[in-house]
mmCIF file of C-alpha atoms in Angstrom:
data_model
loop_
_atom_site.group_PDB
_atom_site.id
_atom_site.type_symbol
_atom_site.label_atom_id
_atom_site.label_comp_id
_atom_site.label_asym_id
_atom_site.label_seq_id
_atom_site.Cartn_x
_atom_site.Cartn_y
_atom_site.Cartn_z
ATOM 1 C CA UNK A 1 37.044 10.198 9.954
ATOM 2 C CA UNK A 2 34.639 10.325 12.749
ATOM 3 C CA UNK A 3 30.959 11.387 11.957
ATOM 4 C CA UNK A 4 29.835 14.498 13.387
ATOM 5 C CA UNK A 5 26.060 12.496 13.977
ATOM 6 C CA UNK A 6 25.398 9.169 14.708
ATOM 7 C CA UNK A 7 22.380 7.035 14.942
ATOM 8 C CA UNK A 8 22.106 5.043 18.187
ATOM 9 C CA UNK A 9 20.734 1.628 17.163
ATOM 10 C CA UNK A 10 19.365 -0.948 19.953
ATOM 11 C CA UNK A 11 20.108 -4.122 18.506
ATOM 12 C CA UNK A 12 18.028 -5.936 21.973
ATOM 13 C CA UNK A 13 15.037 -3.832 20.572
ATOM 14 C CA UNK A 14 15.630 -4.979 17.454
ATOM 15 C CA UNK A 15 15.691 -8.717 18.573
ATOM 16 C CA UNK A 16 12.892 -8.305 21.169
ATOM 17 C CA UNK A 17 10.841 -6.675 18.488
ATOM 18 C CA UNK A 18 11.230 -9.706 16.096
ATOM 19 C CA UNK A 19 10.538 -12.479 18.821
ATOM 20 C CA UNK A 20 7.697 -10.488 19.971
ATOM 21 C CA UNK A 21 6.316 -10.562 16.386
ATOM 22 C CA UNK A 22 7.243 -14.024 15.818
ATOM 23 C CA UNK A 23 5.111 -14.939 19.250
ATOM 24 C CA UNK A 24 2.341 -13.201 17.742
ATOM 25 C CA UNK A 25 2.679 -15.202 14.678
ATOM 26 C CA UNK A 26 1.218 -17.846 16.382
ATOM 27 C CA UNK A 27 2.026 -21.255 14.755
ATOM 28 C CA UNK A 28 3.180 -19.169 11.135
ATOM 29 C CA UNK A 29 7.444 -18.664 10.739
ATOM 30 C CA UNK A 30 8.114 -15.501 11.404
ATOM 31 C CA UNK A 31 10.275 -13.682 8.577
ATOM 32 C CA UNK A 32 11.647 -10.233 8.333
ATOM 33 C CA UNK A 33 12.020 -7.457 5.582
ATOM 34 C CA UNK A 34 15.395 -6.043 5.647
ATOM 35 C CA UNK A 35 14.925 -3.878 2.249
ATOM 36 C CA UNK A 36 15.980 -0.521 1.813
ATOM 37 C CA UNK A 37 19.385 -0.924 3.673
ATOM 38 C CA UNK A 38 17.045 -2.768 6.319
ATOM 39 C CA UNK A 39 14.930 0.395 6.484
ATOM 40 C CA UNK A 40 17.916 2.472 6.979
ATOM 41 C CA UNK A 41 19.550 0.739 10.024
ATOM 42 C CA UNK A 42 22.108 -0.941 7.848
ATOM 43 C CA UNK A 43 20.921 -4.245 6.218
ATOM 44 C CA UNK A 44 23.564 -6.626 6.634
ATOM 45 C CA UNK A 45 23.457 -5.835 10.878
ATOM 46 C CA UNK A 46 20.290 -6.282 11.153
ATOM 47 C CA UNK A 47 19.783 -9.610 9.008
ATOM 48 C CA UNK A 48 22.795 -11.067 10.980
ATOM 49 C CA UNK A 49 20.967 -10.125 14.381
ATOM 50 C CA UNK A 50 18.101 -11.778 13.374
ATOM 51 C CA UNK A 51 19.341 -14.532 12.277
ATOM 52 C CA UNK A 52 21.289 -15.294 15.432
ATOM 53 C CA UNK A 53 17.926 -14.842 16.974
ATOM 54 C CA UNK A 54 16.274 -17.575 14.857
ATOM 55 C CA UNK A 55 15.326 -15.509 11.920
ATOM 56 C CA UNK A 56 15.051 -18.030 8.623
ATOM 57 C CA UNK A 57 13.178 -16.167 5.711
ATOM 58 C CA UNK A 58 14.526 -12.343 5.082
ATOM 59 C CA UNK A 59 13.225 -10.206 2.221
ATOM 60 C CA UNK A 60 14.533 -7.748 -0.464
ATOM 61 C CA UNK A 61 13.501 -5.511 -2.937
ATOM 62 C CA UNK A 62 16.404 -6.054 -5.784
ATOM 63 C CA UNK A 63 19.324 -8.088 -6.653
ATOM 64 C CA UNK A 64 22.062 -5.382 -5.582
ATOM 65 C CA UNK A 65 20.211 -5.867 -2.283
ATOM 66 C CA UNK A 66 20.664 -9.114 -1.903
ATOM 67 C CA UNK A 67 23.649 -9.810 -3.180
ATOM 68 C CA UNK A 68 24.707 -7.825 -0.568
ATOM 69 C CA UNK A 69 23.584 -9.809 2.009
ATOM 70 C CA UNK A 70 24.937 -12.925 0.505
ATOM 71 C CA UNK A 71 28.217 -13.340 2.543
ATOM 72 C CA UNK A 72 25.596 -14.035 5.473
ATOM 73 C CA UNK A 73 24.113 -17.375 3.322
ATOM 74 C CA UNK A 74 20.737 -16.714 4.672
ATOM 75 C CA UNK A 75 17.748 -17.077 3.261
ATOM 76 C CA UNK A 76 16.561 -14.355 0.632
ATOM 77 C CA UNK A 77 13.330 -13.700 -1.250
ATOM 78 C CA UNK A 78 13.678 -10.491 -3.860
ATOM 79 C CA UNK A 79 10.396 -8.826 -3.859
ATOM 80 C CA UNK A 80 10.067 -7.433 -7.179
ATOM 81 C CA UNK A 81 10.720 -10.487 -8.927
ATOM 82 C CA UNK A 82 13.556 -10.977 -11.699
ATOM 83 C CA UNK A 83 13.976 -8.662 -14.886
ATOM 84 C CA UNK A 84 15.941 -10.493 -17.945
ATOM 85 C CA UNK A 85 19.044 -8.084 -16.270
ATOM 86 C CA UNK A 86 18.399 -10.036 -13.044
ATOM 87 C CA UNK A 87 19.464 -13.380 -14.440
ATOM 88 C CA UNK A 88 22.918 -13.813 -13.859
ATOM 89 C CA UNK A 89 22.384 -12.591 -10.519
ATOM 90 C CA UNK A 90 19.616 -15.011 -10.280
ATOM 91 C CA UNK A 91 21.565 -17.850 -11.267
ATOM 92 C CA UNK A 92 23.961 -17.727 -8.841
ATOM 93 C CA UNK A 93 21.333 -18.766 -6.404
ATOM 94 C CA UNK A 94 22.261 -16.647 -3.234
ATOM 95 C CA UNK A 95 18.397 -15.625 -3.305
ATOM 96 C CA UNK A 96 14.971 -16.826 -4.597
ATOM 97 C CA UNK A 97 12.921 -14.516 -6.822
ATOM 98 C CA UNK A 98 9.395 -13.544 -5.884
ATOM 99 C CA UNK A 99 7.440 -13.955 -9.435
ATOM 100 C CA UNK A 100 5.014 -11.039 -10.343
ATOM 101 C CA UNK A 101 3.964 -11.462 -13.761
ATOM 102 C CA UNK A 102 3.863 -13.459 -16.752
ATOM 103 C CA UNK A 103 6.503 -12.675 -18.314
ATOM 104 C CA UNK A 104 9.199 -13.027 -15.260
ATOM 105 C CA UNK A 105 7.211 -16.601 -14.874
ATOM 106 C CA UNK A 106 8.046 -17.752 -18.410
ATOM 107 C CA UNK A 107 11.645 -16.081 -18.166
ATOM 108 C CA UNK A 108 12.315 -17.592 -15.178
ATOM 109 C CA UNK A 109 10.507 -21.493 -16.662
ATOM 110 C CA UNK A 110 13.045 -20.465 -19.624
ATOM 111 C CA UNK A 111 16.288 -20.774 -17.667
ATOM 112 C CA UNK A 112 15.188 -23.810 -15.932
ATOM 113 C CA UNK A 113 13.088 -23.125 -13.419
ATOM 114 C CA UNK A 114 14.711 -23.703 -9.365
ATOM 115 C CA UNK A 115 13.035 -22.669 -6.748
ATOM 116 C CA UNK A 116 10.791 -19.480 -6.338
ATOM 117 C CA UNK A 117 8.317 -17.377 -4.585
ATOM 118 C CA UNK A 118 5.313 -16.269 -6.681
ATOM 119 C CA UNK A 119 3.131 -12.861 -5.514
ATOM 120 C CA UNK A 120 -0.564 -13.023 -6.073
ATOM 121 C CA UNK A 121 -2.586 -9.564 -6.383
ATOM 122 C CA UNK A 122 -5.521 -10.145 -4.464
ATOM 123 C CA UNK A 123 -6.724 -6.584 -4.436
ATOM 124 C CA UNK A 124 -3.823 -4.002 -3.706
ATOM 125 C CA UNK A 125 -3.407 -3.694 -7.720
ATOM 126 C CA UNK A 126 0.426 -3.028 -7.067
ATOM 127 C CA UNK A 127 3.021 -6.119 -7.894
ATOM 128 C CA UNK A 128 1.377 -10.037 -8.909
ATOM 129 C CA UNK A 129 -0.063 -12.202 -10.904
ATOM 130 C CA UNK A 130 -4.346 -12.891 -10.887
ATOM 131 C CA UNK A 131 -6.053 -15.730 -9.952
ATOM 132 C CA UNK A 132 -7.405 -16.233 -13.088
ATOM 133 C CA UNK A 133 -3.550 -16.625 -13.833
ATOM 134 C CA UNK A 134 -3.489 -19.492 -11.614
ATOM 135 C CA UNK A 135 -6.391 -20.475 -12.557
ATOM 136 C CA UNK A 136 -5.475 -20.983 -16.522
ATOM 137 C CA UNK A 137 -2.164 -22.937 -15.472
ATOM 138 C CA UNK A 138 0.459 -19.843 -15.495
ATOM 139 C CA UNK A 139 2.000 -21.726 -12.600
ATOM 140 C CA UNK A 140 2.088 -25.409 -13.395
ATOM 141 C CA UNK A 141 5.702 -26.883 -13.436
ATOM 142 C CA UNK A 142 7.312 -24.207 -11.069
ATOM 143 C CA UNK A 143 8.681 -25.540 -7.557
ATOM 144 C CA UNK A 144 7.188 -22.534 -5.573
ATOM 145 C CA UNK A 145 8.416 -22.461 -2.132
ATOM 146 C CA UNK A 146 6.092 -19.364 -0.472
ATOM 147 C CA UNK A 147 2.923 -18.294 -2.300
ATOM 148 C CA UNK A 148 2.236 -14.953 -1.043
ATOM 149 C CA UNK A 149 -0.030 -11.651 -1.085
ATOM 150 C CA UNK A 150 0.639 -8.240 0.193
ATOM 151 C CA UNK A 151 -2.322 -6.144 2.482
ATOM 152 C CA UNK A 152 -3.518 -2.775 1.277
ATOM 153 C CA UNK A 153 -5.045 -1.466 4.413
ATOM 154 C CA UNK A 154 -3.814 -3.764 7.395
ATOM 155 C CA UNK A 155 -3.267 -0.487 9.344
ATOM 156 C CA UNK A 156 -7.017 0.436 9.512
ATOM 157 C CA UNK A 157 -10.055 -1.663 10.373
ATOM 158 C CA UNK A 158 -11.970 -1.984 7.022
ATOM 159 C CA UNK A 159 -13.486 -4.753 5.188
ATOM 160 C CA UNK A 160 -11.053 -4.792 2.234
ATOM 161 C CA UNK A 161 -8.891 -6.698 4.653
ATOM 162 C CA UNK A 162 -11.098 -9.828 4.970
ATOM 163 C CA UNK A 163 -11.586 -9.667 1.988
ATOM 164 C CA UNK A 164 -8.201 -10.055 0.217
ATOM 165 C CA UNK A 165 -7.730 -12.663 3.445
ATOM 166 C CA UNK A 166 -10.503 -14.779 1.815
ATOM 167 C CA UNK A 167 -9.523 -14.015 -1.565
ATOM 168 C CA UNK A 168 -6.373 -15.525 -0.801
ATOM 169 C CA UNK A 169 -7.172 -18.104 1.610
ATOM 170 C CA UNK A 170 -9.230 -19.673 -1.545
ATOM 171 C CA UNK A 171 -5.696 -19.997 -2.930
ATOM 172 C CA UNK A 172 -4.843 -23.185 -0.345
ATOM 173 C CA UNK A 173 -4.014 -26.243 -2.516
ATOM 174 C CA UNK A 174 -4.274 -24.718 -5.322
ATOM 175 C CA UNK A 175 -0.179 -24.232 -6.938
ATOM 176 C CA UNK A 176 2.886 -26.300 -5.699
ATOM 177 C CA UNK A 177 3.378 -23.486 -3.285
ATOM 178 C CA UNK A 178 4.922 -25.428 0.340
ATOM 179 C CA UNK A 179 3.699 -22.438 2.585
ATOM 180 C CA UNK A 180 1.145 -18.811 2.010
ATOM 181 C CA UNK A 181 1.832 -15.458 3.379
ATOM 182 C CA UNK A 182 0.031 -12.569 3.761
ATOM 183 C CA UNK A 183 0.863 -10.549 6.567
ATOM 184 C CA UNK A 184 3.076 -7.377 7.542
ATOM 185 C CA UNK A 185 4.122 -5.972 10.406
ATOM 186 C CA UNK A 186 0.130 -4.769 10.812
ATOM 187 C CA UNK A 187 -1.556 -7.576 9.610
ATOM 188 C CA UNK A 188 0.136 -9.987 12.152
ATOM 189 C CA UNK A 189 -1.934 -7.885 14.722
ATOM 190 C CA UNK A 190 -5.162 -8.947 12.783
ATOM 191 C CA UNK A 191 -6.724 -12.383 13.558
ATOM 192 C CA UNK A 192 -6.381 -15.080 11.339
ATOM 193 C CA UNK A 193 -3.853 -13.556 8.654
ATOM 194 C CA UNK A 194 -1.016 -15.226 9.834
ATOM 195 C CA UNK A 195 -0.957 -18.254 7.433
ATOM 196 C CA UNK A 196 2.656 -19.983 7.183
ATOM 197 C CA UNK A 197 4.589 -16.830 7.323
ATOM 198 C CA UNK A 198 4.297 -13.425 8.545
ATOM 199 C CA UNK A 199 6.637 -10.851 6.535
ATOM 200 C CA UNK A 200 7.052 -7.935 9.371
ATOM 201 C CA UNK A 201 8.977 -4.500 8.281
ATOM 202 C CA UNK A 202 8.303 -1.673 10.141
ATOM 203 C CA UNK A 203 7.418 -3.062 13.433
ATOM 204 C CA UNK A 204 11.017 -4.428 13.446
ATOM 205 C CA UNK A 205 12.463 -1.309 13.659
ATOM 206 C CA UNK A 206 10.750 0.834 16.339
ATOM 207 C CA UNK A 207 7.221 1.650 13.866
ATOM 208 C CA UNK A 208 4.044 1.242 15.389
ATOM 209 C CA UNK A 209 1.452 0.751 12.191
ATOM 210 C CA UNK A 210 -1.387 -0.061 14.477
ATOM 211 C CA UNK A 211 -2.692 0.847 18.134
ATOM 212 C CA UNK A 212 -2.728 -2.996 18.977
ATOM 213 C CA UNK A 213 1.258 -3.180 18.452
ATOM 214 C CA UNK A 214 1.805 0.044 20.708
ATOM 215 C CA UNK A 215 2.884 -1.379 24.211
ATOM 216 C CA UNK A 216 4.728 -4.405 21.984
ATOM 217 C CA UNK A 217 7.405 -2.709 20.088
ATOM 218 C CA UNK A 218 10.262 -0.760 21.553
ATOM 219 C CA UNK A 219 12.084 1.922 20.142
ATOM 220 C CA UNK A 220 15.757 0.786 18.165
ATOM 221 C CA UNK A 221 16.857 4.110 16.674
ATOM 222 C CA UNK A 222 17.853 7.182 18.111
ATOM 223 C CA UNK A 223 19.483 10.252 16.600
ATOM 224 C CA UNK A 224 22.341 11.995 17.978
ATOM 225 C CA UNK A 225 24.573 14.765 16.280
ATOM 226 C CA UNK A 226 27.005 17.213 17.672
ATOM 227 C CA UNK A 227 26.902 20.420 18.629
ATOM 228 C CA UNK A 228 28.459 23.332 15.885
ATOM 229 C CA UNK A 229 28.326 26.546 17.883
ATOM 230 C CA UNK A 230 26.878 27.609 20.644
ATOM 231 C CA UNK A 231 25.630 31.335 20.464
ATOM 232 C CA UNK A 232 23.181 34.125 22.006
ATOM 233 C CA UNK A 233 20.667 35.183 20.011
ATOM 234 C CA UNK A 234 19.518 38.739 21.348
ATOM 235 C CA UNK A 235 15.758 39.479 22.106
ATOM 236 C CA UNK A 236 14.485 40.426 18.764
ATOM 237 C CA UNK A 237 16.896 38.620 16.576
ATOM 238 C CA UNK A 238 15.651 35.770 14.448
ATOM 239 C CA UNK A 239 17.114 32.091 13.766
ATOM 240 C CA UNK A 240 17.567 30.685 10.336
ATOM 241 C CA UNK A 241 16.234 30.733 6.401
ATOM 242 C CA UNK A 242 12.588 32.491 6.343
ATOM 243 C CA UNK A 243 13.841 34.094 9.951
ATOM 244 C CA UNK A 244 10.733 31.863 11.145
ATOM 245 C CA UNK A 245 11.886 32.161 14.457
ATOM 246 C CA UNK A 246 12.434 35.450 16.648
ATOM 247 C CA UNK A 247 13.317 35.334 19.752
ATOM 248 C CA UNK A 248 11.375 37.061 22.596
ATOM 249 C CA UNK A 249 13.865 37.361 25.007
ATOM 250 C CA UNK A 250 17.958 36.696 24.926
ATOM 251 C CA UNK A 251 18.189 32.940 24.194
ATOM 252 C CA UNK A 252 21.075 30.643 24.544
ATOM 253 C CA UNK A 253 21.162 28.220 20.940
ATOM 254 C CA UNK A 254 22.933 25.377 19.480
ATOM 255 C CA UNK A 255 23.645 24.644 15.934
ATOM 256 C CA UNK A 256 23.638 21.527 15.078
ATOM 257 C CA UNK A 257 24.911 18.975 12.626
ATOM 258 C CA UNK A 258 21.932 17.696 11.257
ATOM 259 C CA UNK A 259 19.298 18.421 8.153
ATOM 260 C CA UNK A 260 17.349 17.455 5.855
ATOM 261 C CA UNK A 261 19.866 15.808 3.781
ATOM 262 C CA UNK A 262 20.107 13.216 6.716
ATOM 263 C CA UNK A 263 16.651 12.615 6.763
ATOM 264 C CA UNK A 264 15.416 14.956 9.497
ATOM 265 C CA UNK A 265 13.358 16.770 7.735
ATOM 266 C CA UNK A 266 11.933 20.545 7.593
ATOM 267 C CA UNK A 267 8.483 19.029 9.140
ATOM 268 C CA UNK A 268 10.434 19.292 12.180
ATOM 269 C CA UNK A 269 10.655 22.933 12.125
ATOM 270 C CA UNK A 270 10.024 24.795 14.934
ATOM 271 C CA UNK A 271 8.360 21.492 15.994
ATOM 272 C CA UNK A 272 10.593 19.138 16.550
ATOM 273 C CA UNK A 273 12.475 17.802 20.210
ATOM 274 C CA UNK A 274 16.084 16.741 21.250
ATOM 275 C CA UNK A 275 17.298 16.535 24.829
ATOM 276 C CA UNK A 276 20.872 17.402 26.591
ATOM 277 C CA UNK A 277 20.956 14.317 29.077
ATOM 278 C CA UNK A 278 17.676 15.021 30.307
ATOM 279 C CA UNK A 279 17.025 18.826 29.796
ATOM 280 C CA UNK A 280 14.473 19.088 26.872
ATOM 281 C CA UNK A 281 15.567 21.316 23.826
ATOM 282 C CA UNK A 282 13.610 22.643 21.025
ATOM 283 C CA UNK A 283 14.213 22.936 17.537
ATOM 284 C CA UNK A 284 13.956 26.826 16.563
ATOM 285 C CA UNK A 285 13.230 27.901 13.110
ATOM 286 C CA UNK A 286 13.640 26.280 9.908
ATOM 287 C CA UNK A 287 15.464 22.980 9.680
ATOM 288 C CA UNK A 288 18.308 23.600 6.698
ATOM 289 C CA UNK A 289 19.694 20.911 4.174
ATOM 290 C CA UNK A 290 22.957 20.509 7.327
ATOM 291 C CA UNK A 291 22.138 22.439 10.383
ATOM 292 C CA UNK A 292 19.509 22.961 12.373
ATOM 293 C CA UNK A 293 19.166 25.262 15.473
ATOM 294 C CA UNK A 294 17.888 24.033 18.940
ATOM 295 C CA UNK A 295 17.430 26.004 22.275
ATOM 296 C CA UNK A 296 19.350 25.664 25.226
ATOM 297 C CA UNK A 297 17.351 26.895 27.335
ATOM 298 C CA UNK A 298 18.465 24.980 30.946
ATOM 299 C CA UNK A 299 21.077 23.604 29.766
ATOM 300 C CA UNK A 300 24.420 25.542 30.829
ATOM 301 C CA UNK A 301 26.389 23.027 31.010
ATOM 302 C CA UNK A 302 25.618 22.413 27.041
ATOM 303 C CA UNK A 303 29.201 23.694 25.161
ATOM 304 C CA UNK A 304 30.669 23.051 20.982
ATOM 305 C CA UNK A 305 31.279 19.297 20.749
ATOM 306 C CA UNK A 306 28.548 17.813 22.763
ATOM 307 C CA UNK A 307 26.500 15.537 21.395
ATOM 308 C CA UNK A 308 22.607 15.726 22.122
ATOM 309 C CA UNK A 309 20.065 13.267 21.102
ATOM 310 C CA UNK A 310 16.670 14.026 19.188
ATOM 311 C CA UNK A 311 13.676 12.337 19.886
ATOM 312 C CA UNK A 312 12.865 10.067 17.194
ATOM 313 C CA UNK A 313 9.988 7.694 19.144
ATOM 314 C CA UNK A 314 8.747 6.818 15.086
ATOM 315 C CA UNK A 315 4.708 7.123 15.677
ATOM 316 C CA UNK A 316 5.477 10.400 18.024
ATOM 317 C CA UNK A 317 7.999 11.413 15.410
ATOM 318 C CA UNK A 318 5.632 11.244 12.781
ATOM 319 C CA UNK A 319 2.864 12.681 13.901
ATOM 320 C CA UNK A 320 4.831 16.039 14.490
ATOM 321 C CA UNK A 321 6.691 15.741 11.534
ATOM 322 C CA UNK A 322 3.870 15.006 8.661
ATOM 323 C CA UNK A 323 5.944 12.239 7.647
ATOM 324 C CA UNK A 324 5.064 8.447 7.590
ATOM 325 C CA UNK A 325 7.294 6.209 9.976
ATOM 326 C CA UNK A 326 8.411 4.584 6.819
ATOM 327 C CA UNK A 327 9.775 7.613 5.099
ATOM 328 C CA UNK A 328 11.519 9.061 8.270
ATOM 329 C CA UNK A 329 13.408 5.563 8.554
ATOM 330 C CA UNK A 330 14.138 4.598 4.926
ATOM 331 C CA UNK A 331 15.565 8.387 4.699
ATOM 332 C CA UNK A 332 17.819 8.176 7.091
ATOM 333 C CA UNK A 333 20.965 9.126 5.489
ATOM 334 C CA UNK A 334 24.791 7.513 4.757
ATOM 335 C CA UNK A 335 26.046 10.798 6.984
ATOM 336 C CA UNK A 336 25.262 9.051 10.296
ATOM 337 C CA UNK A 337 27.562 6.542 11.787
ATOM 338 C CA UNK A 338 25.429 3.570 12.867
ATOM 339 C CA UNK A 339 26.178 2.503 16.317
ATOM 340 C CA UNK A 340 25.167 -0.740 17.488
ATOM 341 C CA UNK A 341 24.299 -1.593 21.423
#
């Protein structure tokens, strides 16, 4: 059954992003996190696109997620480690778990060991065993292929982020681990994070986390849905829940399949952009759970069944929205065909 909205995906972007990432990785691999349904563009196309591109270390939050990735036989790390419900999954060995506390080290030391990732807190307080772990012995015996930390503030200039640098740095030598990594998408902009691998997410996908990375990563998504009903809404009349919007003169509108179930959210209201070829549009009123209204002002030729495209440039996008890049990507919803160029 065709879908009635689509999302446009650039998969060049998508593999100019990576290389362009990977260059500024310097001498460190260059790796890529494809959780979240690879942050809503459809995991499984993405990790294959990298990979063709020379992609070798891809990340994951759970099992489910990659296990579903496992037809590819690529690489896999699983971020938040390995619960006792994780083990037969783990076993199979179609991905490595990323350690994060004692107890998933002696569970996973329990069924025999293999190789693993281990994450180190070195200041974020989120997911990862201390120092002072390492430092007592937790990780003797393990064969740990990628020691690695996560940055709290990479996207800001602050001192925490030398400081968890350094913190980890004094790490070197220190386990069995074959290669450190530190850095996201913002921290490979920073100088000297890099280590052996960088772990880039949002830059990947069109998200700019820092001003440095602004004129280096393109755009991959784009929204398009079609066009409902095209009406007049008389001088006077209003547009939508809250009748937010009244119109000041007769106005020409579109309603159009799209809401806030599919991840375009009511931060767009009355705010947000689309575009009929190139005739700008804006959104009128509230944005509704499966419709939201847009003007056609200028664009006549604009009729029920045409398909416009909203702009969706992720720090632009954000900034009108409220949202963070990350949530308008990751929310993206399973309504939208995903349509690969």
């Amino acid at each position: 059954m065709p879908a009635p909205l689509r999302l446009r995906l650039d998969g060049d972007a998508l593999v100019r992003n990576w290389r362009t990432l990977d260059r500024l990785s310097g001498t460190a691999a260059c790796g890529a996190a494809v959780k979240a349904n690879g942050y809503g563009l459809g995991a499984t196309e993405v990790a294959r696109r990298l990979a063709d591109a020379g992609c070798r270390d891809f990340f994951v939050s759970n099992w489910q997620e990659a296990a579903d990735l496992a037809p590819l036989g690529l690489t896999v790390s699983v971020l938040h480690g390995v619960r006792g419900d994780d083990m037969p999954a783990a076993g199979a060995g179609f991905a490595r778990p990323v350690l994060n506390t004692a107890t998933q080290v002696a569970r996973w030391k329990a069924a025999g060991g293999g190789a693993c990732d281990v994450m180190v807190d070195t200041g974020m307080n989120r997911l990862g065993v201390s120092a002072d772990d390492i430092a007592r012995g937790l990780l003797q015996g393990l064969e740990i292929e990628t020691l690695m930390s996560h940055l709290a503030c990479a996207d800001e200039n602050v001192p925490m982020n030398a400081v968890q640098r350094d913190r980890f740095a004094a790490l070197a030598g220190t386990t069995s681990a074959r290669r450190l990594s530190l850095a996201n998408s913002a921290g490979i902009a920073l100088n000297g994070y890099a280590f052996d691998l960088t772990r880039p997410g949002l830059a990947l996908y069109g998200g700019v986390p820092r001003p440095d990375l602004t004129d280096a990563v393109r755009p991959v998504v784009t929204i398009e849905a079609q066009i409902l009903q095209r009406r007049r809404v008389r001088a006077g009349e209003t547009v939508g829940y809250n009748a937010t919007w009244t119109a000041t003169a007769d106005t020409d509108v579109a309603i159009v399949n799209l809401g806030y179930a599919d991840g375009y959210f009511r931060g767009f209201s009355g705010v947000g952009t689309a575009r009929a070829a190139d005739i700008p549009l804006g959104v009128l009123g509230r944005v509704s759970m499966d419709l939201v209204a847009v003007a056609l002002t200028g664009a006549t030729g604009v009729v029920e069944g045409d398909w416009i495209a909203f702009d969706f440039i992720l720090p632009d996008a954000a900034a009108v929205s409220g949202m963070s890049q990350y949530e308008l990507l990751t929310a993206l919803g399973a309504r939208f065909a995903r349509v690969w160029a």
